[in-house]
PDB file of C-alpha atoms and ligand atoms in Angstrom:
ATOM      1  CA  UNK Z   1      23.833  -6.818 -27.467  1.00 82.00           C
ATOM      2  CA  UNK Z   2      21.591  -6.362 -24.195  1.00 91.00           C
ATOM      3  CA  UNK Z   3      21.312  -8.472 -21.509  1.00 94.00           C
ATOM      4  CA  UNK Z   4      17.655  -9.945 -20.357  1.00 95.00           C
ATOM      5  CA  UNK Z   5      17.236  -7.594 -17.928  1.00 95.00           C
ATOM      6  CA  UNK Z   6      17.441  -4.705 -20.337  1.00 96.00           C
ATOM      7  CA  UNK Z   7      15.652  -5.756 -23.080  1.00 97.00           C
ATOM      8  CA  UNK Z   8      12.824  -6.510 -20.378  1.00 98.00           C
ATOM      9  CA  UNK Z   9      13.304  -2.951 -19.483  1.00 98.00           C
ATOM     10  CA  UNK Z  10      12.751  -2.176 -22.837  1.00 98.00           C
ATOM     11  CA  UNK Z  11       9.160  -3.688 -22.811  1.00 98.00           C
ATOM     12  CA  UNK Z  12       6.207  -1.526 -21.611  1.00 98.00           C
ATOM     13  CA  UNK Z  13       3.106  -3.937 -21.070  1.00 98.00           C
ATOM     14  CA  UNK Z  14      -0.061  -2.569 -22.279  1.00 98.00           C
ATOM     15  CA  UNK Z  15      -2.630  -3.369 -19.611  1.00 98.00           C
ATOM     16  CA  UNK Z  16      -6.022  -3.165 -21.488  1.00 97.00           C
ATOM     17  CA  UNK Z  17      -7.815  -4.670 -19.308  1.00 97.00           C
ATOM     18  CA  UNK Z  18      -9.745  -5.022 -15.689  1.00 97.00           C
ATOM     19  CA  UNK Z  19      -7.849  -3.830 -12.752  1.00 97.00           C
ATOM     20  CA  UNK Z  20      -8.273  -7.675 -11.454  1.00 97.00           C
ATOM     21  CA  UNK Z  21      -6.777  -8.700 -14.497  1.00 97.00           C
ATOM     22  CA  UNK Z  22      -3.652  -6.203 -14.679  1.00 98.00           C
ATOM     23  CA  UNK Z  23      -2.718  -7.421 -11.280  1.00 97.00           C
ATOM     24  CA  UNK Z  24      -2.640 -10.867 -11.621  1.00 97.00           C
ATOM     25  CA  UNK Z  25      -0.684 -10.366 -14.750  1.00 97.00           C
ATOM     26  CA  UNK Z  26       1.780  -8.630 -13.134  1.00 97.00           C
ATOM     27  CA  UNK Z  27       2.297 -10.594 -10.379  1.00 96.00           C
ATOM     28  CA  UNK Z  28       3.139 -13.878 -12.768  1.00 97.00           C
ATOM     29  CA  UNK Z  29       5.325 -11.438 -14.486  1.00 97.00           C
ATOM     30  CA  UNK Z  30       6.805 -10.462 -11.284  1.00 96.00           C
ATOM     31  CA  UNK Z  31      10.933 -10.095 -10.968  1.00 95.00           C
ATOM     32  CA  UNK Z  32      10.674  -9.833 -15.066  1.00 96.00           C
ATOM     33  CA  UNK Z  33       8.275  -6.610 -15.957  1.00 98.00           C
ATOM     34  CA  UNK Z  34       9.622  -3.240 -15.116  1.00 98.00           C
ATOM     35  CA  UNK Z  35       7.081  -0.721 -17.100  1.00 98.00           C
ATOM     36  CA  UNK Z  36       3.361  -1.191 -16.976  1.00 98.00           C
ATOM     37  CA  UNK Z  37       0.830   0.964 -19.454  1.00 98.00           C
ATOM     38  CA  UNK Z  38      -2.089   2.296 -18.061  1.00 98.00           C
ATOM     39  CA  UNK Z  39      -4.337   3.264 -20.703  1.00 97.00           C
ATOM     40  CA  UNK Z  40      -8.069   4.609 -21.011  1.00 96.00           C
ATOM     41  CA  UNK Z  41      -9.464   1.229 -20.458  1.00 94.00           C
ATOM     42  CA  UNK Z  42      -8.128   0.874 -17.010  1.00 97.00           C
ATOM     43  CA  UNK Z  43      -7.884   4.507 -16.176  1.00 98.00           C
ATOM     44  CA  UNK Z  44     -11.396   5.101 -16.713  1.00 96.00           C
ATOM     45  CA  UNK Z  45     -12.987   1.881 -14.564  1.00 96.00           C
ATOM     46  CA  UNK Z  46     -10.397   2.641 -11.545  1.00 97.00           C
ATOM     47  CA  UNK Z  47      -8.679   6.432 -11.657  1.00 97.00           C
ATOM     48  CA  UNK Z  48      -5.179   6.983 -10.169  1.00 97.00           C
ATOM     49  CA  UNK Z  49      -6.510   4.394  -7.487  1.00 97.00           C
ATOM     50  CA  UNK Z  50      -4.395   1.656  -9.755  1.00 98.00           C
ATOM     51  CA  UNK Z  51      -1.708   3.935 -11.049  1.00 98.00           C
ATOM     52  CA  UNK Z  52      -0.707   3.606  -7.090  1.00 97.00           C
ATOM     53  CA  UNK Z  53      -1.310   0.037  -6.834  1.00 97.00           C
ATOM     54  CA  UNK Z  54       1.131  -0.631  -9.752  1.00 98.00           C
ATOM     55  CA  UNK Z  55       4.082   1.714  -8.343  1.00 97.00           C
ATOM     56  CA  UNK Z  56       3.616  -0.242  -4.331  1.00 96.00           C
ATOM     57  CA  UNK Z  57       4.121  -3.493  -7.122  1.00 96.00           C
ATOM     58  CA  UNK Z  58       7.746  -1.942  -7.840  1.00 97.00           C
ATOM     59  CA  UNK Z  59       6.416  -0.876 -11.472  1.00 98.00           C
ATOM     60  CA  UNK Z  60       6.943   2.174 -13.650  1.00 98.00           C
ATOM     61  CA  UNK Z  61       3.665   3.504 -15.089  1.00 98.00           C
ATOM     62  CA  UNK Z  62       3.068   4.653 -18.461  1.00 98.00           C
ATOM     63  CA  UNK Z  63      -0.155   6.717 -17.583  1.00 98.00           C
ATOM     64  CA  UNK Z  64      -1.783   7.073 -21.384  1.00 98.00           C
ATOM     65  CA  UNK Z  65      -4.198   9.091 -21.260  1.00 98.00           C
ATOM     66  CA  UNK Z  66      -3.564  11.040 -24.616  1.00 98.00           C
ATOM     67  CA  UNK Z  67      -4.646  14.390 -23.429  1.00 98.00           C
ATOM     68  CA  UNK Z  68      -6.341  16.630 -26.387  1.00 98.00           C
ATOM     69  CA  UNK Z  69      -8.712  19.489 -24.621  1.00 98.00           C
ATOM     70  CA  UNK Z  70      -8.100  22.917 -24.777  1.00 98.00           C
ATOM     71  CA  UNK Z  71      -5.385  24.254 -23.001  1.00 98.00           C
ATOM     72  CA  UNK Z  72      -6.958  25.005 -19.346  1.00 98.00           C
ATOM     73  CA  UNK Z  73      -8.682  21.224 -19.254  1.00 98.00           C
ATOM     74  CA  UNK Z  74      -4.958  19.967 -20.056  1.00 98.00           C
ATOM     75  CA  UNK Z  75      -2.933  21.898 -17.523  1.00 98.00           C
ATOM     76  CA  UNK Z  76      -5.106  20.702 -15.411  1.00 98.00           C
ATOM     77  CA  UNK Z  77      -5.158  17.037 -16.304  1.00 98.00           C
ATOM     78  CA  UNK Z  78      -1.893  17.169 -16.332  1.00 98.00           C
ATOM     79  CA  UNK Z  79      -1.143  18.028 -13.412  1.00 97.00           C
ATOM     80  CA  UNK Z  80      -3.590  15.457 -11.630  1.00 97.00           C
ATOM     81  CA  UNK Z  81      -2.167  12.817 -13.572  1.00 96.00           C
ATOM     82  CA  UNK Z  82       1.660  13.667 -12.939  1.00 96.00           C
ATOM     83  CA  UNK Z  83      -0.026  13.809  -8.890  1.00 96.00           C
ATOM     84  CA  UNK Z  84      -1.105  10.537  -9.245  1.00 95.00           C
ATOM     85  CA  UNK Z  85       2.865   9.339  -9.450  1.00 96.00           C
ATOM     86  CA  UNK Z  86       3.240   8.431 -13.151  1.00 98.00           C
ATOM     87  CA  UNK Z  87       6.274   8.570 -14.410  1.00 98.00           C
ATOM     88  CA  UNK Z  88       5.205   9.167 -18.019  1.00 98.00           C
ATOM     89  CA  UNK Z  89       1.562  10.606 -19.127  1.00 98.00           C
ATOM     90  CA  UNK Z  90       0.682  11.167 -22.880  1.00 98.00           C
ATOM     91  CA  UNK Z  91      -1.045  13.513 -24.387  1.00 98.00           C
ATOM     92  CA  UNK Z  92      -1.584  14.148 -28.417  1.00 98.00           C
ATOM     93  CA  UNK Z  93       0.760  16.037 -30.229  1.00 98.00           C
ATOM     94  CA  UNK Z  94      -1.989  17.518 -32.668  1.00 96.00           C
ATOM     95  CA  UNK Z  95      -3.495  19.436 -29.632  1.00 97.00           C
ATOM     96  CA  UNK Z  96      -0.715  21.886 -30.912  1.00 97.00           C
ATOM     97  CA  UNK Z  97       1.567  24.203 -29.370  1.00 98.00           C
ATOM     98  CA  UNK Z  98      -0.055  25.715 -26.783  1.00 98.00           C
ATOM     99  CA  UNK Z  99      -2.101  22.738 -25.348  1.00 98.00           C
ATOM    100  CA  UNK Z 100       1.181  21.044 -24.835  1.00 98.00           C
ATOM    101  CA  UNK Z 101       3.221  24.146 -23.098  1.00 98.00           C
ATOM    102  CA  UNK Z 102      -0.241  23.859 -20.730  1.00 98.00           C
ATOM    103  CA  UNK Z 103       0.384  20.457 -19.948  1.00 98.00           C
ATOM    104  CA  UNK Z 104       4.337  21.068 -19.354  1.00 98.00           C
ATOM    105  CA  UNK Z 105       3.310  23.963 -16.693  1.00 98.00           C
ATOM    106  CA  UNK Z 106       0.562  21.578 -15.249  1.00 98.00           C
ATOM    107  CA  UNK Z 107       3.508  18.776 -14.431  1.00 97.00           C
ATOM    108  CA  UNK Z 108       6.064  21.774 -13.549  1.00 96.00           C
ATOM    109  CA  UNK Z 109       3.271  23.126 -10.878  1.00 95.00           C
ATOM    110  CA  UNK Z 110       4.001  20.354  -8.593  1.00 93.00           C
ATOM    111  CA  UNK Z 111       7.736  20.884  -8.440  1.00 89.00           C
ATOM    112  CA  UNK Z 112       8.262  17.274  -7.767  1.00 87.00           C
ATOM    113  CA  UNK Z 113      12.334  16.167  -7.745  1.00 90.00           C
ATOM    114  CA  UNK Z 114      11.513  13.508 -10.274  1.00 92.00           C
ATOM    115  CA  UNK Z 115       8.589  15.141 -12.590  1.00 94.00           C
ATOM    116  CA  UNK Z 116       6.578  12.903 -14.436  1.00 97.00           C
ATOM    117  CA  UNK Z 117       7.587  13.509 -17.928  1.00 98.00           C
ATOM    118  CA  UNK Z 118       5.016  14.567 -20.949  1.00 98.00           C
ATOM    119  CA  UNK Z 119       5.093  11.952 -24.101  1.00 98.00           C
ATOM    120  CA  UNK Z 120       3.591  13.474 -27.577  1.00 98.00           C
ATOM    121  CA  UNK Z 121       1.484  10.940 -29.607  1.00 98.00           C
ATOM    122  CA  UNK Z 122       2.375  11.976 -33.186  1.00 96.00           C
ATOM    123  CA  UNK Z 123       0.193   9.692 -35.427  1.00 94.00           C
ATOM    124  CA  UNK Z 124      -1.333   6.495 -33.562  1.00 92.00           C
ATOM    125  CA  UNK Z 125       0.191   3.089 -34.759  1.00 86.00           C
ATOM    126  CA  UNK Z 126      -3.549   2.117 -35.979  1.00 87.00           C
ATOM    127  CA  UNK Z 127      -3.654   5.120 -38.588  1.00 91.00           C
ATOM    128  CA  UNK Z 128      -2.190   5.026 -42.224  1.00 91.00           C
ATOM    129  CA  UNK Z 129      -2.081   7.392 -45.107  1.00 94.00           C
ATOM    130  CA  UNK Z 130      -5.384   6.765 -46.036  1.00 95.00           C
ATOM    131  CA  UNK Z 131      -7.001   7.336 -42.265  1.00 95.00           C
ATOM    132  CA  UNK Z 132      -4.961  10.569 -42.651  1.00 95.00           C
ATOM    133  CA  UNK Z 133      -6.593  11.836 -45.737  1.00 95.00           C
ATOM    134  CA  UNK Z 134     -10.034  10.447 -44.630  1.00 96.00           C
ATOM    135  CA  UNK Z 135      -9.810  13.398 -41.754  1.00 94.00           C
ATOM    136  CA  UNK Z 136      -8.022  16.211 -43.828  1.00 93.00           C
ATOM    137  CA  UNK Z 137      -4.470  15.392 -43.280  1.00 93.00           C
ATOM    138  CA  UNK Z 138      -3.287  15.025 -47.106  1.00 93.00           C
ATOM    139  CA  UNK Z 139       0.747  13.065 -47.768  1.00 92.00           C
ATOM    140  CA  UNK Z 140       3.059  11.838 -46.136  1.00 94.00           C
ATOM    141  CA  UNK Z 141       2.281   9.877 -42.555  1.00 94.00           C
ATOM    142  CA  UNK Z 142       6.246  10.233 -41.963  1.00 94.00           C
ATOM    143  CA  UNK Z 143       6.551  13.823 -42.647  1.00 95.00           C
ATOM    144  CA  UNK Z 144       2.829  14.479 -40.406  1.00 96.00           C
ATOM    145  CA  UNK Z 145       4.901  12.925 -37.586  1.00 96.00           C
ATOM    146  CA  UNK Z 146       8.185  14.785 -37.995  1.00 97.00           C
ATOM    147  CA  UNK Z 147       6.281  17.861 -38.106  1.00 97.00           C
ATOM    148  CA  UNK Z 148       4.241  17.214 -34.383  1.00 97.00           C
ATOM    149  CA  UNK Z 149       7.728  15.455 -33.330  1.00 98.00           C
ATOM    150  CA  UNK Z 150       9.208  19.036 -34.222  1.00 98.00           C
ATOM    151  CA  UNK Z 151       6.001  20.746 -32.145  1.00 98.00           C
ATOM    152  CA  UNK Z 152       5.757  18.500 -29.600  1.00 98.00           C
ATOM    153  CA  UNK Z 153       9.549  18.886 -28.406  1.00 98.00           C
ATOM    154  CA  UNK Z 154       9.426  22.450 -28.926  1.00 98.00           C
ATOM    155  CA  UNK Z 155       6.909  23.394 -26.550  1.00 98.00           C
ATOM    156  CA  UNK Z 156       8.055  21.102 -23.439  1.00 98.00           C
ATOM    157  CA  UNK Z 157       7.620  17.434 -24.635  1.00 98.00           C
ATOM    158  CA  UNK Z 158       9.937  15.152 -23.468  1.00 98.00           C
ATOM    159  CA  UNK Z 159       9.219  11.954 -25.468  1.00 98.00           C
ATOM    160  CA  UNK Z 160       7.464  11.019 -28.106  1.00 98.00           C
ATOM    161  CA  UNK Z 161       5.598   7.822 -29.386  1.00 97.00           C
ATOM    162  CA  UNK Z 162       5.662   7.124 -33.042  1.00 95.00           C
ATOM    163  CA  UNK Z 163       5.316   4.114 -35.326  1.00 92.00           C
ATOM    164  CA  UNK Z 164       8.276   1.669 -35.674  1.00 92.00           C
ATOM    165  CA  UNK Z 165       7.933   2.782 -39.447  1.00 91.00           C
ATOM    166  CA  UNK Z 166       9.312   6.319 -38.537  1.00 94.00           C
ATOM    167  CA  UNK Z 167      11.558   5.711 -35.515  1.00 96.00           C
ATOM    168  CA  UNK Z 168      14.574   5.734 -37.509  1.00 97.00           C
ATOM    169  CA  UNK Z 169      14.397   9.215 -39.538  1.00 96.00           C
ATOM    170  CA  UNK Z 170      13.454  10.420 -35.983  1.00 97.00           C
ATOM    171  CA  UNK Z 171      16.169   9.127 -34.556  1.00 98.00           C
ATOM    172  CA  UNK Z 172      18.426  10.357 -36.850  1.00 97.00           C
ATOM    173  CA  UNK Z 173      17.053  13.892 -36.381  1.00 96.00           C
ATOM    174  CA  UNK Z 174      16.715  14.307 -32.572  1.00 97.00           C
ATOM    175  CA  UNK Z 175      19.981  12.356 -31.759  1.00 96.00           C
ATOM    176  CA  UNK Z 176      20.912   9.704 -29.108  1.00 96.00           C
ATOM    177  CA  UNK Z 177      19.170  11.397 -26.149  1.00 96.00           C
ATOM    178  CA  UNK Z 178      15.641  11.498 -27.332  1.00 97.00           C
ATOM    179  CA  UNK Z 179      13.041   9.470 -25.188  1.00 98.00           C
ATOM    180  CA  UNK Z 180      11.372   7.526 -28.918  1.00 98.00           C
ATOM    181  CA  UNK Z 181       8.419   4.500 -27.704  1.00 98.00           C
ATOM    182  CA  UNK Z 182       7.240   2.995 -30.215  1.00 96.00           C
ATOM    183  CA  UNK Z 183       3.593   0.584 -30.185  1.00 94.00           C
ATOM    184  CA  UNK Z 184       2.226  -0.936 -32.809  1.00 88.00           C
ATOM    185  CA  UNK Z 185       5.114  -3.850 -32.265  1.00 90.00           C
ATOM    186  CA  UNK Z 186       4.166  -7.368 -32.995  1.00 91.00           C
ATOM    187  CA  UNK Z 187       6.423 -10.723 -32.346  1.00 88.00           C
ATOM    188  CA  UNK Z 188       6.988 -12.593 -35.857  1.00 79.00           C
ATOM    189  CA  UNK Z 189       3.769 -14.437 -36.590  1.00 75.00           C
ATOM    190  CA  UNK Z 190       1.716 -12.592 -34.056  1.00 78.00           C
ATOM    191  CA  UNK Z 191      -1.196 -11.237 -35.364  1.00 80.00           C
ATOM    192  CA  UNK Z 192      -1.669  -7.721 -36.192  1.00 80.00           C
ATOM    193  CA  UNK Z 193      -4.951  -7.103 -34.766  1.00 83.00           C
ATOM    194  CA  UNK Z 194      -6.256  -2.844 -35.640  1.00 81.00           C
ATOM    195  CA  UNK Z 195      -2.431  -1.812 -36.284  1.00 76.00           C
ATOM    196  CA  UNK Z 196      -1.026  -1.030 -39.269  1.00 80.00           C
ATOM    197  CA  UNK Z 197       2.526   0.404 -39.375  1.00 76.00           C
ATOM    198  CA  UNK Z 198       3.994  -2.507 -37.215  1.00 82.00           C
ATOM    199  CA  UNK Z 199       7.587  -4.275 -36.853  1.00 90.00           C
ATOM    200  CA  UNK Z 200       9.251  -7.375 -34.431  1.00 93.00           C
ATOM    201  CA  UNK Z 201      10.805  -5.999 -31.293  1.00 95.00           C
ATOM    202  CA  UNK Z 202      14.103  -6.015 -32.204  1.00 94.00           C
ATOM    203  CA  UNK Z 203      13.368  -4.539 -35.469  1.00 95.00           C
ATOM    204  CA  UNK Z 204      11.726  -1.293 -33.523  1.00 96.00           C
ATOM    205  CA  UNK Z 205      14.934  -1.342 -31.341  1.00 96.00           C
ATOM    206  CA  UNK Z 206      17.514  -1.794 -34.174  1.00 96.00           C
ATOM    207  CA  UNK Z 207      15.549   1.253 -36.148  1.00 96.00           C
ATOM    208  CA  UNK Z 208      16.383   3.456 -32.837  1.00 97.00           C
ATOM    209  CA  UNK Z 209      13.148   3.083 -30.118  1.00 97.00           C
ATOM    210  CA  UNK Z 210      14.408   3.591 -27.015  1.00 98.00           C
ATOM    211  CA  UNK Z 211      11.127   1.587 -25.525  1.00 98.00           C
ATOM    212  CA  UNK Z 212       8.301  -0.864 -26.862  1.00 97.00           C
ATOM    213  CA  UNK Z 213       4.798  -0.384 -25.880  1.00 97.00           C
ATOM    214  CA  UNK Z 214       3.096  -4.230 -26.195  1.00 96.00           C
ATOM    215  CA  UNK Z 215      -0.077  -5.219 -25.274  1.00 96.00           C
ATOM    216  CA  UNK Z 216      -2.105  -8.025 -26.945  1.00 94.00           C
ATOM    217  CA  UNK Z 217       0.891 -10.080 -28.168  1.00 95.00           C
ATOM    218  CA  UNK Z 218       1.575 -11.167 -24.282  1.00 96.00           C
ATOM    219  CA  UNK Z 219      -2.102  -9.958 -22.938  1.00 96.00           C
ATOM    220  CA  UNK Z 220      -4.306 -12.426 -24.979  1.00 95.00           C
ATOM    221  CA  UNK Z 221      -1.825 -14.950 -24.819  1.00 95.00           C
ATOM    222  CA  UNK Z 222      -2.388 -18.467 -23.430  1.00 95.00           C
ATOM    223  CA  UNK Z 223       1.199 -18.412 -21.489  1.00 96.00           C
ATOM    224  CA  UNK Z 224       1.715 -14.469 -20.638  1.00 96.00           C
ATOM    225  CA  UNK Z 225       4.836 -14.938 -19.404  1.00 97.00           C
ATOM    226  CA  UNK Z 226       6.015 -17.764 -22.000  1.00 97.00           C
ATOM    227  CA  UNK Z 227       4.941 -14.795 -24.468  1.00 96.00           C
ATOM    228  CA  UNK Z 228       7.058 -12.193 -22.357  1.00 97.00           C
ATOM    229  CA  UNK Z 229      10.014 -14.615 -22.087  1.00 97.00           C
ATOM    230  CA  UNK Z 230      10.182 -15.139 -25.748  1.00 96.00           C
ATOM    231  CA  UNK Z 231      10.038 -11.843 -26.556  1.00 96.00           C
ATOM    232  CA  UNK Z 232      13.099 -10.845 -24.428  1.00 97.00           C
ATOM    233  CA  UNK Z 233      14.988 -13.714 -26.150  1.00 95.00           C
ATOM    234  CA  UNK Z 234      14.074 -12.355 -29.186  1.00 93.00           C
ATOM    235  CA  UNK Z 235      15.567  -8.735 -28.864  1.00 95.00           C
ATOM    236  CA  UNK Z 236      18.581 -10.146 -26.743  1.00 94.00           C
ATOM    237  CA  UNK Z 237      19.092 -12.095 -30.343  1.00 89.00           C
ATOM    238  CA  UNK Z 238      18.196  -9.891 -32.432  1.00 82.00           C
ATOM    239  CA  UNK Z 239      19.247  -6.510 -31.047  1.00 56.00           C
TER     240      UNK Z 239
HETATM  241  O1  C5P F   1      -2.301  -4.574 -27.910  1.00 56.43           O
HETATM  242  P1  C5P F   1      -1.302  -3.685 -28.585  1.00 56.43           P
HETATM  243  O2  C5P F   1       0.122  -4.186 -28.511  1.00 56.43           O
HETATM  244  O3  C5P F   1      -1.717  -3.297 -29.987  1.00 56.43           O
HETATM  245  O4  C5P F   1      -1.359  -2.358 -27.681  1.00 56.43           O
HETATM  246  C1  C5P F   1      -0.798  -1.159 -28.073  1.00 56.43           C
HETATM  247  C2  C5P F   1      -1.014  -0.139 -27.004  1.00 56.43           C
HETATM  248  O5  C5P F   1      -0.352   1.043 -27.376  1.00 56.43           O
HETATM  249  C3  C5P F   1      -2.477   0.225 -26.742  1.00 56.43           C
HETATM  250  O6  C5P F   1      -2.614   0.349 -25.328  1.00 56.43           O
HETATM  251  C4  C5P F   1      -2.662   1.583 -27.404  1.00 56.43           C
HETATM  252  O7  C5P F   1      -3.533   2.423 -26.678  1.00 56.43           O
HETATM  253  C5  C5P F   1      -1.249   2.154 -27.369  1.00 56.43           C
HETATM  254  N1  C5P F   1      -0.891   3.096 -28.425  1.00 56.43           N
HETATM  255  C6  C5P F   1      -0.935   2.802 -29.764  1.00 56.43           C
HETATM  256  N2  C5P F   1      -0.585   3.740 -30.706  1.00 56.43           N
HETATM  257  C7  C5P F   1      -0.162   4.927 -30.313  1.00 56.43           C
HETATM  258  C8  C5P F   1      -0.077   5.222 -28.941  1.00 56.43           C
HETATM  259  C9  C5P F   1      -0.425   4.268 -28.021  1.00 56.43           C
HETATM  260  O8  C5P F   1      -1.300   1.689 -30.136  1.00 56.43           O
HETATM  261  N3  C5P F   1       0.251   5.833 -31.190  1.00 56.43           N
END
């Protein structure tokens, strides 16, 4: 059972959305949010300019930037973006082994005490079996994402996001330590929008995610922090 305050620590808000808009939200969600996504959307109108102006808030930042370059463009970008304060920054696993060892020396160059740490993408939350085979990737989406799971952690990953359909077997197979965040989460009722391999909160905890990533659910809602609120109660009942 976890109290409020831990399942809101659980909850990592998506902000897709103007820099305006991601710090008014924050501020009514003030006292309650403790992780804050910055993805492409924001990143790319404002730079590291608002990864700063969320930590000064108090927040932890998600920086999600799913690096996939060739090797020298990522150590690089990874390096600027672990300078920029983040505490997480992803990059995709499918950039294979050696893109992702050049992003773990890019973060490791700075020699900061608390290094921003390197999350793998395996397969996003919006791609199924059939968006899989429609780029060359034939079976299985479970066993695609065990295998860059397997790649990603081998070669200086220290998280990974995956679907809340394939939390569990990786769970099972990396142990109680791994760092698992899981997207593609929807409140019962809420509507689905471009994912597909989706679960409630508490089901994506219960199956073994150590953190939720959740944007439009609470974003595009008409009471942001009503929709926060009742999320929380729903993992502290359900998890
Ligand atoms: O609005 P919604 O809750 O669908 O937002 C999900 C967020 O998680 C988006 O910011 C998206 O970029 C991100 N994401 C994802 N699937 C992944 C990795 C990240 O949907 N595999």
């Amino acid at each position: 059972m976890l109290t409020e305050q831990e399942a809101a620590d659980t909850i990592i808000l998506a902000l897709d959305c103007t820099r305006q808009r991601a710090l008014e939200i924050t501020k009514e969600l003030e006292g309650r949010l403790a992780w804050a996504k910055v993805g492409m959307t924001l990143y790319y109108q404002e730079g590291p300019s608002v990864v700063t102006a969320l930590k000064e808030l108090g927040l932890k930042v998600f920086l999600d930037l799913k690096l996939f370059d060739i090797p020298f463009q990522v150590e690089g970008a990874a390096r600027a973006a672990a300078q920029s304060g983040a505490d997480l920054v992803s990059l995709h696993g499918l950039g294979g082994a050696e893109m992702i060892s050049a992003a773990a020396r890019g973060v490791a160059s700075l020699e900061a005490p608390d290094p921003t740490k390197l999350i793998a993408i395996t397969v996003l939350t919006s791609m199924n079996r059939q968006t899989l085979a429609s780029i060359g990737v034939e079976g299985e989406v479970a066993a695609e994402v065990e295998r860059l799971a397997t790649l990603a952690l081998e070669n200086g990953a220290n998280g990974l996001v995956c679907s809340p359909e394939e939390v569990a077997r990786l769970r099972g197979m990396l142990g109680p330590e791994a760092l698992l965040i899981c997207p593609g989460v929807r409140p019962a009722g809420a509507k689905k929008g471009d994912q597909k391999r989706t679960a409630t909160p508490a089901e994506a905890l219960a199956r073994g995610a150590s953190k939720l990533v959740i944007g439009r659910p609470i974003m595009a809602a008409d009471d942001p922090r009503g929709a926060f609120d009742a999320i929380v109660e729903e993992i502290c009942e359900g998890a």
